[in-house]
C-alpha positions in Angstrom: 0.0 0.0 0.0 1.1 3.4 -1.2 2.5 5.9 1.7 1.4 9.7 0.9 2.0 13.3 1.9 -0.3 15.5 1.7 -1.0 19.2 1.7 -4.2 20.7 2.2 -4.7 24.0 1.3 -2.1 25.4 3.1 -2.1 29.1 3.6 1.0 31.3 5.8 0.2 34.9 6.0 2.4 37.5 7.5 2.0 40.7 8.8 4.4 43.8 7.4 4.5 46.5 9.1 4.8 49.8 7.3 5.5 53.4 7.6 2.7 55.3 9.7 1.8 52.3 11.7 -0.1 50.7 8.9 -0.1 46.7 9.0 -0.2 44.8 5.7 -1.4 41.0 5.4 0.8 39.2 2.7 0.0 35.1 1.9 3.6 34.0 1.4 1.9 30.9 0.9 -1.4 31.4 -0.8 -3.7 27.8 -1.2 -1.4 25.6 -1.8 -2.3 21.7 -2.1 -0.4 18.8 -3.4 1.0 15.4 -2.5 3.7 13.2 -2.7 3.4 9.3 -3.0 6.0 6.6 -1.9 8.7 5.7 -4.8 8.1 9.8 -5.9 10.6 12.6 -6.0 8.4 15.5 -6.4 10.5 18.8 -7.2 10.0 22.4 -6.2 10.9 25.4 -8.5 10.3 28.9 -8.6 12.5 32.2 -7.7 13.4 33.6 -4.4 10.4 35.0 -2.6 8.2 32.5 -4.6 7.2 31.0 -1.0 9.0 27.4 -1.5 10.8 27.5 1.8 7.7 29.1 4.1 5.9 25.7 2.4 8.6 23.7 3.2 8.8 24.1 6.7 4.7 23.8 6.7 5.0 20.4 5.1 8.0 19.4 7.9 5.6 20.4 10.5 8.2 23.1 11.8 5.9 26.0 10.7 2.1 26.2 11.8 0.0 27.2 8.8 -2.4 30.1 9.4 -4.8 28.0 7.4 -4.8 24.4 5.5 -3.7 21.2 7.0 -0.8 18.6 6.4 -1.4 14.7 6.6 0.8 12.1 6.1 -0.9 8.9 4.6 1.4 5.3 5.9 -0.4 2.1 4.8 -3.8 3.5 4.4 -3.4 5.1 8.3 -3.9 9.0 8.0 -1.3 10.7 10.8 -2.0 14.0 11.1 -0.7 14.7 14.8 2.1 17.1 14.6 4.9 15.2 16.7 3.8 12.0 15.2 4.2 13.1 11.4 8.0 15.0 12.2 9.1 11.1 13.4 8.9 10.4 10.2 10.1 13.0 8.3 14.1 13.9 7.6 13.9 18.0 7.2 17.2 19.5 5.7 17.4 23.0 5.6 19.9 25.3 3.4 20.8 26.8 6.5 21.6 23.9 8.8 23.7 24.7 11.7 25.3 21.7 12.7 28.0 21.3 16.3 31.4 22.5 14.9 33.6 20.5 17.6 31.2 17.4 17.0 32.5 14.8 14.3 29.8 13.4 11.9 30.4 10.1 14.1 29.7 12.0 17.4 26.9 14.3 16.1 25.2 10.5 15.0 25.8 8.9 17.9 23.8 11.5 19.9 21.1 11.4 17.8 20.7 7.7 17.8 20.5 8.2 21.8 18.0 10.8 21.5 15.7 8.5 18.9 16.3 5.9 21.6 18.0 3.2 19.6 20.5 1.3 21.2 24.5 1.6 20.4 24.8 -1.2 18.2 21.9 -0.3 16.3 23.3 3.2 16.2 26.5 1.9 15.1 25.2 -0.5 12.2 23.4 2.8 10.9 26.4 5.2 10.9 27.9 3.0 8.9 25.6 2.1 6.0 24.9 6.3 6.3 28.5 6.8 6.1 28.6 4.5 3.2 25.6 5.9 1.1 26.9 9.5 1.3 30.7 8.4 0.8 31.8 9.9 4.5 34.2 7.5 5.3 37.3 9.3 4.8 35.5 12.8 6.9 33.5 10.4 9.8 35.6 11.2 12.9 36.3 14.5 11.4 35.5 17.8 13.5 32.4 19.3 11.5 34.1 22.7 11.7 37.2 21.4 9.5 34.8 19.9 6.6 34.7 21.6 3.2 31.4 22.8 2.4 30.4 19.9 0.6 31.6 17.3 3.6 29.7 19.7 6.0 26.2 19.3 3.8 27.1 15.2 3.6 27.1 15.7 7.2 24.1 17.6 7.6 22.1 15.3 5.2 23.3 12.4 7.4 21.6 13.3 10.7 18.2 13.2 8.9 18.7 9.4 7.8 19.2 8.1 11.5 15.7 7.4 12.3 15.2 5.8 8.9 12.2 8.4 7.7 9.6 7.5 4.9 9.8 11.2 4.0 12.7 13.2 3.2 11.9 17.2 2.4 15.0 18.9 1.1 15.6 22.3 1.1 18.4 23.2 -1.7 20.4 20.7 -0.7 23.0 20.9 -4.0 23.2 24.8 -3.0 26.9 26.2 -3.5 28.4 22.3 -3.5 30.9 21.2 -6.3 30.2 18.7 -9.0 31.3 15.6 -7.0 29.2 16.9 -3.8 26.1 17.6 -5.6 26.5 14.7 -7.9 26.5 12.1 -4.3 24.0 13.7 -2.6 21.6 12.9 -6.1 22.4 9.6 -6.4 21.6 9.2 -2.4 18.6 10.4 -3.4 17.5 8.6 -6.6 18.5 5.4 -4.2 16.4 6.5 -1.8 13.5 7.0 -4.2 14.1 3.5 -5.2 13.9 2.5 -1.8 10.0 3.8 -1.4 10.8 6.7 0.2 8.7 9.9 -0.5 10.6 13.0 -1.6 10.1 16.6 -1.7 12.9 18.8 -3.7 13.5 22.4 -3.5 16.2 23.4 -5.6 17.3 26.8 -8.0 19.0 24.1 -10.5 16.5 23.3 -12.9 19.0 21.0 -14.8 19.4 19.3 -11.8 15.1 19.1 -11.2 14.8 17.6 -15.0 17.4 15.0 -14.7 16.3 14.1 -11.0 12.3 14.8 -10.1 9.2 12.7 -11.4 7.0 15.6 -11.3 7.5 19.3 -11.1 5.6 22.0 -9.2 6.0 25.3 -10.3 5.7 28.1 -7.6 5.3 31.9 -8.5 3.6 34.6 -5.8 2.7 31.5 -3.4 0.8 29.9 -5.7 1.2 26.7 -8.0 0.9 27.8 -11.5 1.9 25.0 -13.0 2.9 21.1 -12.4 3.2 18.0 -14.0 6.3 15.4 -15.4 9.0 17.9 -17.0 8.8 16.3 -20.3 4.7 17.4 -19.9 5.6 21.0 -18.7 7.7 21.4 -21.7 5.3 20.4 -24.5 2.7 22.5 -22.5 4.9 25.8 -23.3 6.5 24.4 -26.4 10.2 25.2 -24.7 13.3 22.7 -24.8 14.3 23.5 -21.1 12.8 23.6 -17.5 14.4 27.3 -17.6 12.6 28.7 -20.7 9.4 26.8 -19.2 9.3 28.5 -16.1 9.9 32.2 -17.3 7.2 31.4 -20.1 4.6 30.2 -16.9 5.5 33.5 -14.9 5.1 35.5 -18.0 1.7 34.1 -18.6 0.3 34.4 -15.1 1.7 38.1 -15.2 -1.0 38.5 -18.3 -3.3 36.6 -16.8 -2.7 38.9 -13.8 -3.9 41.7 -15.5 -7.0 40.8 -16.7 
C-alpha cells in the first residue's frame, strides 16, 4: 500500500508593518495543495520570494500554517498529529547549523541516543549512512574542519538516522561542487528506489529535469503549473525547464492583468 504526503490547502500569512503604523497581510503561501506518494521525488521550483521555503517548513511540521492542513498517509493510516508526522520526516534546511567541535560520528551517535536506539543499532546505521553518502574518509572528522560539501554530507546524514519515509529537502545541491552535488543525487534517486517519498526544493532546474518525477511550479505562493517535465515542456513548447518556467511566470503576469 502506497505511503502519501499531503497538503491541504495550506495558507501562511504574514503581517508587514509599514510606515505610519499601517499593518499589511501578505499570503507568502497562498492555497497551496499537493501530494507526494512513496517511490516519488516530487520537485520544487520557482524564484526567491516564490514562498518554496515558508511551504517547506509547513509540510515538515516546523511552521504552523495560518490555514490548511498537512497529513501524512502510511499504509492507508492517515497521521495528522504534529509530533507523530516529524518522526517520520528527515527535514534539511539550506541553513543547517550543525556542532562544529562534534565529528559526523559524534553528532550521529547523539542522535541515535535521542531517537532511543540502542548503540549497536546506532553503530550498524552510521555505517551504512556513512557508506551511502561516501563519508568515510570525513567520519571522525571535527564538522568545523569539513569543506562545504563534507559539512552538507554531514548535515544530510543526521536526517537518515531514524530511517524516515519522507525526506523534504531544502536546496540541498546549494553552493556544493560537481562531485558533492552529484553524491548527494544519487543518495537520493536510491532512496527513491527504496519507497521513500521525496520533496525537492532546488534553483538548479537542470538538476530538477534530470532528478524529479514531477515538477511544481511556484510563482507569488501559488502553484501555477505542475506535472512530469517532459509534460511542462510540451505544455509551453520550450526545450528547457528554464525557458518553461519564465514562459509560466510571464503568462500568469497576463493573466494577472485581466
Amino acid at each position: 500500500m502506497e505511503n502519501k504526503l499531503i497538503a491541504d490547502h495550506l495558507v501562511k500569512t504574514f503581517t508587514k508593518h509599514e510606515k505610519k503604523n499601517k499593518k499589511v497581510d501578505i499570503n507568502a503561501v497562498d492555497g497551496i495543495s499537493l501530494s507526494v506518494q512513496t517511490g516519488e521525488i516530487v520537485g520544487i521550483l520557482g524564484p526567491n520570494g516564490a514562498g518554496k521555503t515558508t511551504l517547506l517548513r509547513m509540510m515538515s511540521k516546523l511552521m504552523k500554517p495560518t490555514s490548511g492542513m498537512v497529513s501524512l498517509n502510511l499504509g492507508g493510516k492517515e497521521i495528522s498529529d504534529e509530533i507523530e508526522v516529524k518522526r517520520h520526516i528527515g527535514y534539511l534546511s539550506n541553513n543547517t547549523k550543525l556542532y562544529g567541535r562534534f565529528s559526523s560520528r559524534e553528532l550521529l551517535q547523539m542522535l541515535g541516543t535521542i531517537y532511543g536506539m540502542t548503540k549497536e543499532e546506532t553503530d550498524k546505521k552510521i555505517e551504512a549512512i556513512s557508506e551511502v553518502l561516501s563519508m568515510e574518509e570525513f567520519l571522525d572528522n571535527r564538522i568545523e574542519k569539513l569543506s562545504t560539501g563534507q559539512t552538507q554530507r554531514a548535515s544530510i546524514s543526521r536526517c537518515l538516522v531514524h530511517d524516515p519515509q519522507v525526506y523534504i529537502f531544502d536546496e540541498p545541491t546549494l553552493g556544493l561542487d560537481i562531485l558533492s552535488s552529484a553524491a548527494i543525487i544519487e543518495f537520493m534517486k536510491k532512496e527513491r528506489e527504496a519507497g521513500k517519498i521525496i520533496l525537492y526544493s532546488t534553483h538548479y532546474m537542470e538538476e530538477a529535469e534530470y532528478l524529479c518525477d514531477r515538477i511544481i511550479l511556484i510563482h507569488q505562493g501559488k502553484i501555477i503549473s505542475e506535472g512530469t517535465p517532459d509534460a511542462l515542456k510540451e505544455q509551453t513548447g520550450k526545450d528547457s525547464l528554464r525557458d518553461v518556467f519564465s514562459e509560466m511566470v510571464i503568462r500568469e503576469g497576463m493573466n494577472g492583468e485581466h
